[in-house]
């Protein structure tokens, strides 16, 4: 990969003539960058698509190629991409349904809107991978038929299909009224009993780590039940028996279901595995009593998950936030708080609650300004990016709390060029602030030049349009390829320099 050429190919200010010259280079990496450009003419799109099939696939999925632009024999993957987008031709589907390349038939099987005769052909395919892919996307009627397929891999796919009828999903989970599967991917290839070594040295082996079969196809059956548990169409009555299953993976999936009966939730709340209790704690369906019990769980992961539950009461959330790291994201319960609850939290004596509500970006002016004056740096750090804060308020935050809030102040959309320059020159410096300043639209040359001195901020600053042109040109030869690419992609790069970056002889 040539980073400067790749960056230039992505440059929004690149003239059309130079785009043609880059296309003439026939470089795969450059072509990939060019394919993302929204300003390509149809002729340029077709020229790129004719070069490599990966690029043609990309352009097909972006809706920039038509069936008339693709030869399904020469570019089968691109034609399949158009079929996947329902922009191909029916005769292509019939062509690929009998294609000798299994991967082509497998890809066809996931395409929507296939003609009925093609679907029937795929359902009878001799390769189970094709049939399993079809089962994953099949209609209810087709899924019902494939649920009795003798291969466990096909049944596994049916269990993941949300169009599969509930009664059929229940049958797959319990095995009732269903003959045992005869094969799985493991016993297709290995003598049983067999357990696949996670460190398998065979380069051509594609069995999953831990895949096993003792004649009962146990790893595939386990995966089928896991997928059925995730499937919202699976009736809860069919899966309640998995609450005591030895597989923690299955119990976790069960704990996350929103339709659990109360007695089952109680059992899962006592599960010995903290991750199971954590998944239950984040489940919006659990009740107030169970929430309060889980809030006292000794495992921090359980308490953290509970904090992310949209049904958690605010008093419980306040206690959780005081003893558990909840992360920088806006919690669902805080996002759903009423105006009265927002005001109560902003005036709470609990700084953890004030910090959480300060994460909102739609606070009333009075509440926002109150939190901006908070004596707790964590609260101020949370509210610092809020729109509408004045430069005086932002500067006051830095004066009071210094490096603890500086990076968040730099993210505020109203941060002025002068403020950003002062933040860039702050002593002691804050590395994270350099990255925020470098991507801020109000950043100017003086602050960007300072950001260039930081290794992590340097590639970001190199792409900022306010960077002086002579600095951009110098960065084109930077030792860090990410910096060089960003400089070449900078829309303010002088257009007079652009032709010099393209190798001689690259004429359209």
PDB file of N, CA and C in Angstrom, residues 306-377:
ATOM      1  N   UNK A 306     -26.529  -3.978  36.175  1.00  0.00           N
ATOM      2  CA  UNK A 306     -27.763  -3.468  36.758  1.00  0.00           C
ATOM      3  C   UNK A 306     -27.894  -1.967  36.529  1.00  0.00           C
ATOM      4  N   UNK A 307     -26.782  -1.257  36.573  1.00  0.00           N
ATOM      5  CA  UNK A 307     -26.814   0.187  36.322  1.00  0.00           C
ATOM      6  C   UNK A 307     -27.272   0.500  34.903  1.00  0.00           C
ATOM      7  N   UNK A 308     -27.066  -0.431  33.995  1.00  0.00           N
ATOM      8  CA  UNK A 308     -27.473  -0.229  32.596  1.00  0.00           C
ATOM      9  C   UNK A 308     -28.898  -0.711  32.336  1.00  0.00           C
ATOM     10  N   UNK A 309     -29.565  -1.211  33.362  1.00  0.00           N
ATOM     11  CA  UNK A 309     -30.942  -1.659  33.215  1.00  0.00           C
ATOM     12  C   UNK A 309     -31.864  -0.437  33.152  1.00  0.00           C
ATOM     13  N   UNK A 310     -32.671  -0.309  32.094  1.00  0.00           N
ATOM     14  CA  UNK A 310     -33.533   0.877  31.975  1.00  0.00           C
ATOM     15  C   UNK A 310     -34.611   0.970  33.045  1.00  0.00           C
ATOM     16  N   UNK A 311     -34.834  -0.110  33.813  1.00  0.00           N
ATOM     17  CA  UNK A 311     -35.875  -0.096  34.834  1.00  0.00           C
ATOM     18  C   UNK A 311     -35.342   0.158  36.239  1.00  0.00           C
ATOM     19  N   UNK A 312     -34.037   0.376  36.377  1.00  0.00           N
ATOM     20  CA  UNK A 312     -33.475   0.518  37.713  1.00  0.00           C
ATOM     21  C   UNK A 312     -33.966   1.810  38.367  1.00  0.00           C
ATOM     22  N   UNK A 313     -34.455   1.765  39.621  1.00  0.00           N
ATOM     23  CA  UNK A 313     -34.884   2.992  40.299  1.00  0.00           C
ATOM     24  C   UNK A 313     -33.700   3.936  40.516  1.00  0.00           C
ATOM     25  N   UNK A 314     -33.970   5.232  40.538  1.00  0.00           N
ATOM     26  CA  UNK A 314     -32.890   6.210  40.642  1.00  0.00           C
ATOM     27  C   UNK A 314     -32.153   6.129  41.972  1.00  0.00           C
ATOM     28  N   UNK A 315     -32.858   5.784  43.040  1.00  0.00           N
ATOM     29  CA  UNK A 315     -32.150   5.685  44.313  1.00  0.00           C
ATOM     30  C   UNK A 315     -31.160   4.526  44.307  1.00  0.00           C
ATOM     31  N   UNK A 316     -31.538   3.435  43.653  1.00  0.00           N
ATOM     32  CA  UNK A 316     -30.618   2.309  43.513  1.00  0.00           C
ATOM     33  C   UNK A 316     -29.464   2.686  42.592  1.00  0.00           C
ATOM     34  N   UNK A 317     -29.781   3.386  41.515  1.00  0.00           N
ATOM     35  CA  UNK A 317     -28.743   3.793  40.576  1.00  0.00           C
ATOM     36  C   UNK A 317     -27.717   4.702  41.244  1.00  0.00           C
ATOM     37  N   UNK A 318     -28.175   5.583  42.100  1.00  0.00           N
ATOM     38  CA  UNK A 318     -27.254   6.462  42.811  1.00  0.00           C
ATOM     39  C   UNK A 318     -26.286   5.679  43.681  1.00  0.00           C
ATOM     40  N   UNK A 319     -26.791   4.656  44.366  1.00  0.00           N
ATOM     41  CA  UNK A 319     -25.914   3.834  45.206  1.00  0.00           C
ATOM     42  C   UNK A 319     -24.948   3.019  44.354  1.00  0.00           C
ATOM     43  N   UNK A 320     -25.437   2.525  43.230  1.00  0.00           N
ATOM     44  CA  UNK A 320     -24.565   1.750  42.342  1.00  0.00           C
ATOM     45  C   UNK A 320     -23.434   2.614  41.787  1.00  0.00           C
ATOM     46  N   UNK A 321     -23.780   3.819  41.342  1.00  0.00           N
ATOM     47  CA  UNK A 321     -22.781   4.692  40.734  1.00  0.00           C
ATOM     48  C   UNK A 321     -21.701   5.086  41.725  1.00  0.00           C
ATOM     49  N   UNK A 322     -22.046   5.100  42.995  1.00  0.00           N
ATOM     50  CA  UNK A 322     -21.074   5.501  44.017  1.00  0.00           C
ATOM     51  C   UNK A 322     -20.020   4.430  44.259  1.00  0.00           C
ATOM     52  N   UNK A 323     -20.335   3.176  43.934  1.00  0.00           N
ATOM     53  CA  UNK A 323     -19.403   2.087  44.239  1.00  0.00           C
ATOM     54  C   UNK A 323     -19.006   1.270  43.011  1.00  0.00           C
ATOM     55  N   UNK A 324     -19.562   1.617  41.835  1.00  0.00           N
ATOM     56  CA  UNK A 324     -19.327   0.817  40.634  1.00  0.00           C
ATOM     57  C   UNK A 324     -19.043   1.732  39.443  1.00  0.00           C
ATOM     58  N   UNK A 325     -18.039   1.393  38.672  1.00  0.00           N
ATOM     59  CA  UNK A 325     -17.752   2.149  37.454  1.00  0.00           C
ATOM     60  C   UNK A 325     -18.779   1.772  36.391  1.00  0.00           C
ATOM     61  N   UNK A 326     -19.531   2.758  35.939  1.00  0.00           N
ATOM     62  CA  UNK A 326     -20.591   2.488  34.956  1.00  0.00           C
ATOM     63  C   UNK A 326     -20.174   2.849  33.531  1.00  0.00           C
ATOM     64  N   UNK A 327     -19.010   3.469  33.379  1.00  0.00           N
ATOM     65  CA  UNK A 327     -18.562   3.843  32.043  1.00  0.00           C
ATOM     66  C   UNK A 327     -19.036   5.229  31.662  1.00  0.00           C
ATOM     67  N   UNK A 328     -18.502   5.763  30.531  1.00  0.00           N
ATOM     68  CA  UNK A 328     -18.809   7.145  30.154  1.00  0.00           C
ATOM     69  C   UNK A 328     -20.100   7.326  29.375  1.00  0.00           C
ATOM     70  N   UNK A 329     -20.840   6.268  29.120  1.00  0.00           N
ATOM     71  CA  UNK A 329     -22.035   6.382  28.295  1.00  0.00           C
ATOM     72  C   UNK A 329     -23.237   6.842  29.125  1.00  0.00           C
ATOM     73  N   UNK A 330     -24.181   7.442  28.433  1.00  0.00           N
ATOM     74  CA  UNK A 330     -25.426   7.864  29.072  1.00  0.00           C
ATOM     75  C   UNK A 330     -26.248   6.622  29.386  1.00  0.00           C
ATOM     76  N   UNK A 331     -26.553   6.410  30.657  1.00  0.00           N
ATOM     77  CA  UNK A 331     -27.299   5.222  31.057  1.00  0.00           C
ATOM     78  C   UNK A 331     -28.762   5.340  30.631  1.00  0.00           C
ATOM     79  N   UNK A 332     -29.387   4.222  30.257  1.00  0.00           N
ATOM     80  CA  UNK A 332     -30.781   4.260  29.773  1.00  0.00           C
ATOM     81  C   UNK A 332     -31.748   4.911  30.760  1.00  0.00           C
ATOM     82  N   UNK A 333     -31.589   4.606  32.041  1.00  0.00           N
ATOM     83  CA  UNK A 333     -32.528   5.172  33.018  1.00  0.00           C
ATOM     84  C   UNK A 333     -32.360   6.682  33.122  1.00  0.00           C
ATOM     85  N   UNK A 334     -31.139   7.161  32.978  1.00  0.00           N
ATOM     86  CA  UNK A 334     -30.895   8.612  33.011  1.00  0.00           C
ATOM     87  C   UNK A 334     -31.483   9.266  31.769  1.00  0.00           C
ATOM     88  N   UNK A 335     -31.326   8.624  30.629  1.00  0.00           N
ATOM     89  CA  UNK A 335     -31.871   9.170  29.380  1.00  0.00           C
ATOM     90  C   UNK A 335     -33.386   9.275  29.430  1.00  0.00           C
ATOM     91  N   UNK A 336     -34.039   8.376  30.176  1.00  0.00           N
ATOM     92  CA  UNK A 336     -35.500   8.351  30.245  1.00  0.00           C
ATOM     93  C   UNK A 336     -36.051   9.159  31.407  1.00  0.00           C
ATOM     94  N   UNK A 337     -35.198   9.806  32.183  1.00  0.00           N
ATOM     95  CA  UNK A 337     -35.657  10.533  33.371  1.00  0.00           C
ATOM     96  C   UNK A 337     -36.565  11.698  32.994  1.00  0.00           C
ATOM     97  N   UNK A 338     -37.576  11.931  33.803  1.00  0.00           N
ATOM     98  CA  UNK A 338     -38.509  13.044  33.579  1.00  0.00           C
ATOM     99  C   UNK A 338     -37.823  14.357  33.951  1.00  0.00           C
ATOM    100  N   UNK A 339     -38.389  15.505  33.506  1.00  0.00           N
ATOM    101  CA  UNK A 339     -37.808  16.800  33.898  1.00  0.00           C
ATOM    102  C   UNK A 339     -37.682  16.967  35.406  1.00  0.00           C
ATOM    103  N   UNK A 340     -38.672  16.502  36.152  1.00  0.00           N
ATOM    104  CA  UNK A 340     -38.596  16.626  37.614  1.00  0.00           C
ATOM    105  C   UNK A 340     -37.472  15.764  38.168  1.00  0.00           C
ATOM    106  N   UNK A 341     -37.305  14.555  37.608  1.00  0.00           N
ATOM    107  CA  UNK A 341     -36.225  13.674  38.067  1.00  0.00           C
ATOM    108  C   UNK A 341     -34.867  14.256  37.720  1.00  0.00           C
ATOM    109  N   UNK A 342     -34.766  14.877  36.551  1.00  0.00           N
ATOM    110  CA  UNK A 342     -33.502  15.507  36.153  1.00  0.00           C
ATOM    111  C   UNK A 342     -33.116  16.593  37.153  1.00  0.00           C
ATOM    112  N   UNK A 343     -34.073  17.414  37.515  1.00  0.00           N
ATOM    113  CA  UNK A 343     -33.775  18.490  38.468  1.00  0.00           C
ATOM    114  C   UNK A 343     -33.409  17.925  39.835  1.00  0.00           C
ATOM    115  N   UNK A 344     -34.111  16.896  40.264  1.00  0.00           N
ATOM    116  CA  UNK A 344     -33.791  16.280  41.556  1.00  0.00           C
ATOM    117  C   UNK A 344     -32.368  15.721  41.552  1.00  0.00           C
ATOM    118  N   UNK A 345     -31.988  15.075  40.464  1.00  0.00           N
ATOM    119  CA  UNK A 345     -30.638  14.504  40.396  1.00  0.00           C
ATOM    120  C   UNK A 345     -29.578  15.592  40.356  1.00  0.00           C
ATOM    121  N   UNK A 346     -29.852  16.660  39.605  1.00  0.00           N
ATOM    122  CA  UNK A 346     -28.872  17.747  39.501  1.00  0.00           C
ATOM    123  C   UNK A 346     -28.646  18.436  40.837  1.00  0.00           C
ATOM    124  N   UNK A 347     -29.646  18.397  41.717  1.00  0.00           N
ATOM    125  CA  UNK A 347     -29.532  19.047  43.033  1.00  0.00           C
ATOM    126  C   UNK A 347     -29.262  18.028  44.151  1.00  0.00           C
ATOM    127  N   UNK A 348     -29.026  16.779  43.773  1.00  0.00           N
ATOM    128  CA  UNK A 348     -28.799  15.737  44.766  1.00  0.00           C
ATOM    129  C   UNK A 348     -27.493  15.974  45.525  1.00  0.00           C
ATOM    130  N   UNK A 349     -27.458  15.521  46.749  1.00  0.00           N
ATOM    131  CA  UNK A 349     -26.209  15.576  47.515  1.00  0.00           C
ATOM    132  C   UNK A 349     -25.267  14.443  47.115  1.00  0.00           C
ATOM    133  N   UNK A 350     -25.764  13.538  46.297  1.00  0.00           N
ATOM    134  CA  UNK A 350     -24.949  12.406  45.822  1.00  0.00           C
ATOM    135  C   UNK A 350     -24.227  12.826  44.540  1.00  0.00           C
ATOM    136  N   UNK A 351     -22.907  13.043  44.568  1.00  0.00           N
ATOM    137  CA  UNK A 351     -22.205  13.473  43.361  1.00  0.00           C
ATOM    138  C   UNK A 351     -22.268  12.453  42.231  1.00  0.00           C
ATOM    139  N   UNK A 352     -22.442  11.164  42.586  1.00  0.00           N
ATOM    140  CA  UNK A 352     -22.535  10.145  41.539  1.00  0.00           C
ATOM    141  C   UNK A 352     -23.779  10.352  40.678  1.00  0.00           C
ATOM    142  N   UNK A 353     -24.900  10.715  41.315  1.00  0.00           N
ATOM    143  CA  UNK A 353     -26.110  10.999  40.540  1.00  0.00           C
ATOM    144  C   UNK A 353     -25.954  12.261  39.713  1.00  0.00           C
ATOM    145  N   UNK A 354     -25.317  13.266  40.288  1.00  0.00           N
ATOM    146  CA  UNK A 354     -25.110  14.504  39.525  1.00  0.00           C
ATOM    147  C   UNK A 354     -24.222  14.233  38.302  1.00  0.00           C
ATOM    148  N   UNK A 355     -23.229  13.385  38.478  1.00  0.00           N
ATOM    149  CA  UNK A 355     -22.345  13.035  37.368  1.00  0.00           C
ATOM    150  C   UNK A 355     -23.119  12.307  36.266  1.00  0.00           C
ATOM    151  N   UNK A 356     -24.014  11.408  36.661  1.00  0.00           N
ATOM    152  CA  UNK A 356     -24.774  10.652  35.665  1.00  0.00           C
ATOM    153  C   UNK A 356     -25.720  11.548  34.873  1.00  0.00           C
ATOM    154  N   UNK A 357     -26.430  12.432  35.550  1.00  0.00           N
ATOM    155  CA  UNK A 357     -27.371  13.290  34.830  1.00  0.00           C
ATOM    156  C   UNK A 357     -26.624  14.315  33.973  1.00  0.00           C
ATOM    157  N   UNK A 358     -25.403  14.646  34.363  1.00  0.00           N
ATOM    158  CA  UNK A 358     -24.605  15.592  33.571  1.00  0.00           C
ATOM    159  C   UNK A 358     -24.201  15.022  32.217  1.00  0.00           C
ATOM    160  N   UNK A 359     -24.372  13.694  32.042  1.00  0.00           N
ATOM    161  CA  UNK A 359     -24.070  13.083  30.746  1.00  0.00           C
ATOM    162  C   UNK A 359     -25.117  13.426  29.690  1.00  0.00           C
ATOM    163  N   UNK A 360     -26.293  13.873  30.104  1.00  0.00           N
ATOM    164  CA  UNK A 360     -27.325  14.240  29.124  1.00  0.00           C
ATOM    165  C   UNK A 360     -26.888  15.479  28.352  1.00  0.00           C
ATOM    166  N   UNK A 361     -27.328  15.542  27.099  1.00  0.00           N
ATOM    167  CA  UNK A 361     -26.970  16.691  26.262  1.00  0.00           C
ATOM    168  C   UNK A 361     -28.193  17.526  25.892  1.00  0.00           C
ATOM    169  N   UNK A 362     -29.288  17.349  26.668  1.00  0.00           N
ATOM    170  CA  UNK A 362     -30.506  18.116  26.436  1.00  0.00           C
ATOM    171  C   UNK A 362     -30.967  18.771  27.731  1.00  0.00           C
ATOM    172  N   UNK A 363     -30.020  19.105  28.587  1.00  0.00           N
ATOM    173  CA  UNK A 363     -30.381  19.676  29.884  1.00  0.00           C
ATOM    174  C   UNK A 363     -30.924  21.089  29.731  1.00  0.00           C
ATOM    175  N   UNK A 364     -31.913  21.450  30.540  1.00  0.00           N
ATOM    176  CA  UNK A 364     -32.360  22.847  30.561  1.00  0.00           C
ATOM    177  C   UNK A 364     -31.184  23.767  30.924  1.00  0.00           C
ATOM    178  N   UNK A 365     -31.245  24.991  30.436  1.00  0.00           N
ATOM    179  CA  UNK A 365     -30.126  25.922  30.632  1.00  0.00           C
ATOM    180  C   UNK A 365     -29.755  26.069  32.106  1.00  0.00           C
ATOM    181  N   UNK A 366     -30.741  26.224  32.951  1.00  0.00           N
ATOM    182  CA  UNK A 366     -30.452  26.426  34.366  1.00  0.00           C
ATOM    183  C   UNK A 366     -29.762  25.226  34.993  1.00  0.00           C
ATOM    184  N   UNK A 367     -30.216  24.022  34.651  1.00  0.00           N
ATOM    185  CA  UNK A 367     -29.609  22.794  35.183  1.00  0.00           C
ATOM    186  C   UNK A 367     -28.191  22.646  34.643  1.00  0.00           C
ATOM    187  N   UNK A 368     -28.028  22.881  33.346  1.00  0.00           N
ATOM    188  CA  UNK A 368     -26.694  22.786  32.741  1.00  0.00           C
ATOM    189  C   UNK A 368     -25.716  23.721  33.432  1.00  0.00           C
ATOM    190  N   UNK A 369     -26.144  24.966  33.640  1.00  0.00           N
ATOM    191  CA  UNK A 369     -25.256  25.957  34.256  1.00  0.00           C
ATOM    192  C   UNK A 369     -24.966  25.616  35.718  1.00  0.00           C
ATOM    193  N   UNK A 370     -25.946  25.051  36.396  1.00  0.00           N
ATOM    194  CA  UNK A 370     -25.725  24.639  37.781  1.00  0.00           C
ATOM    195  C   UNK A 370     -24.654  23.554  37.853  1.00  0.00           C
ATOM    196  N   UNK A 371     -24.745  22.569  36.958  1.00  0.00           N
ATOM    197  CA  UNK A 371     -23.769  21.480  36.950  1.00  0.00           C
ATOM    198  C   UNK A 371     -22.384  21.963  36.507  1.00  0.00           C
ATOM    199  N   UNK A 372     -22.357  22.984  35.681  1.00  0.00           N
ATOM    200  CA  UNK A 372     -21.065  23.529  35.251  1.00  0.00           C
ATOM    201  C   UNK A 372     -20.308  24.145  36.418  1.00  0.00           C
ATOM    202  N   UNK A 373     -21.013  24.546  37.466  1.00  0.00           N
ATOM    203  CA  UNK A 373     -20.391  25.140  38.652  1.00  0.00           C
ATOM    204  C   UNK A 373     -20.168  24.122  39.767  1.00  0.00           C
ATOM    205  N   UNK A 374     -20.432  22.852  39.482  1.00  0.00           N
ATOM    206  CA  UNK A 374     -20.358  21.827  40.521  1.00  0.00           C
ATOM    207  C   UNK A 374     -18.943  21.760  41.111  1.00  0.00           C
ATOM    208  N   UNK A 375     -18.827  21.557  42.411  1.00  0.00           N
ATOM    209  CA  UNK A 375     -17.501  21.465  43.023  1.00  0.00           C
ATOM    210  C   UNK A 375     -16.779  20.150  42.733  1.00  0.00           C
ATOM    211  N   UNK A 376     -17.524  19.152  42.241  1.00  0.00           N
ATOM    212  CA  UNK A 376     -16.921  17.845  41.962  1.00  0.00           C
ATOM    213  C   UNK A 376     -16.428  17.795  40.519  1.00  0.00           C
ATOM    214  N   UNK A 377     -15.146  17.497  40.335  1.00  0.00           N
ATOM    215  CA  UNK A 377     -14.553  17.488  38.995  1.00  0.00           C
ATOM    216  C   UNK A 377     -15.201  16.450  38.087  1.00  0.00           C
TER     217      UNK A 377
END
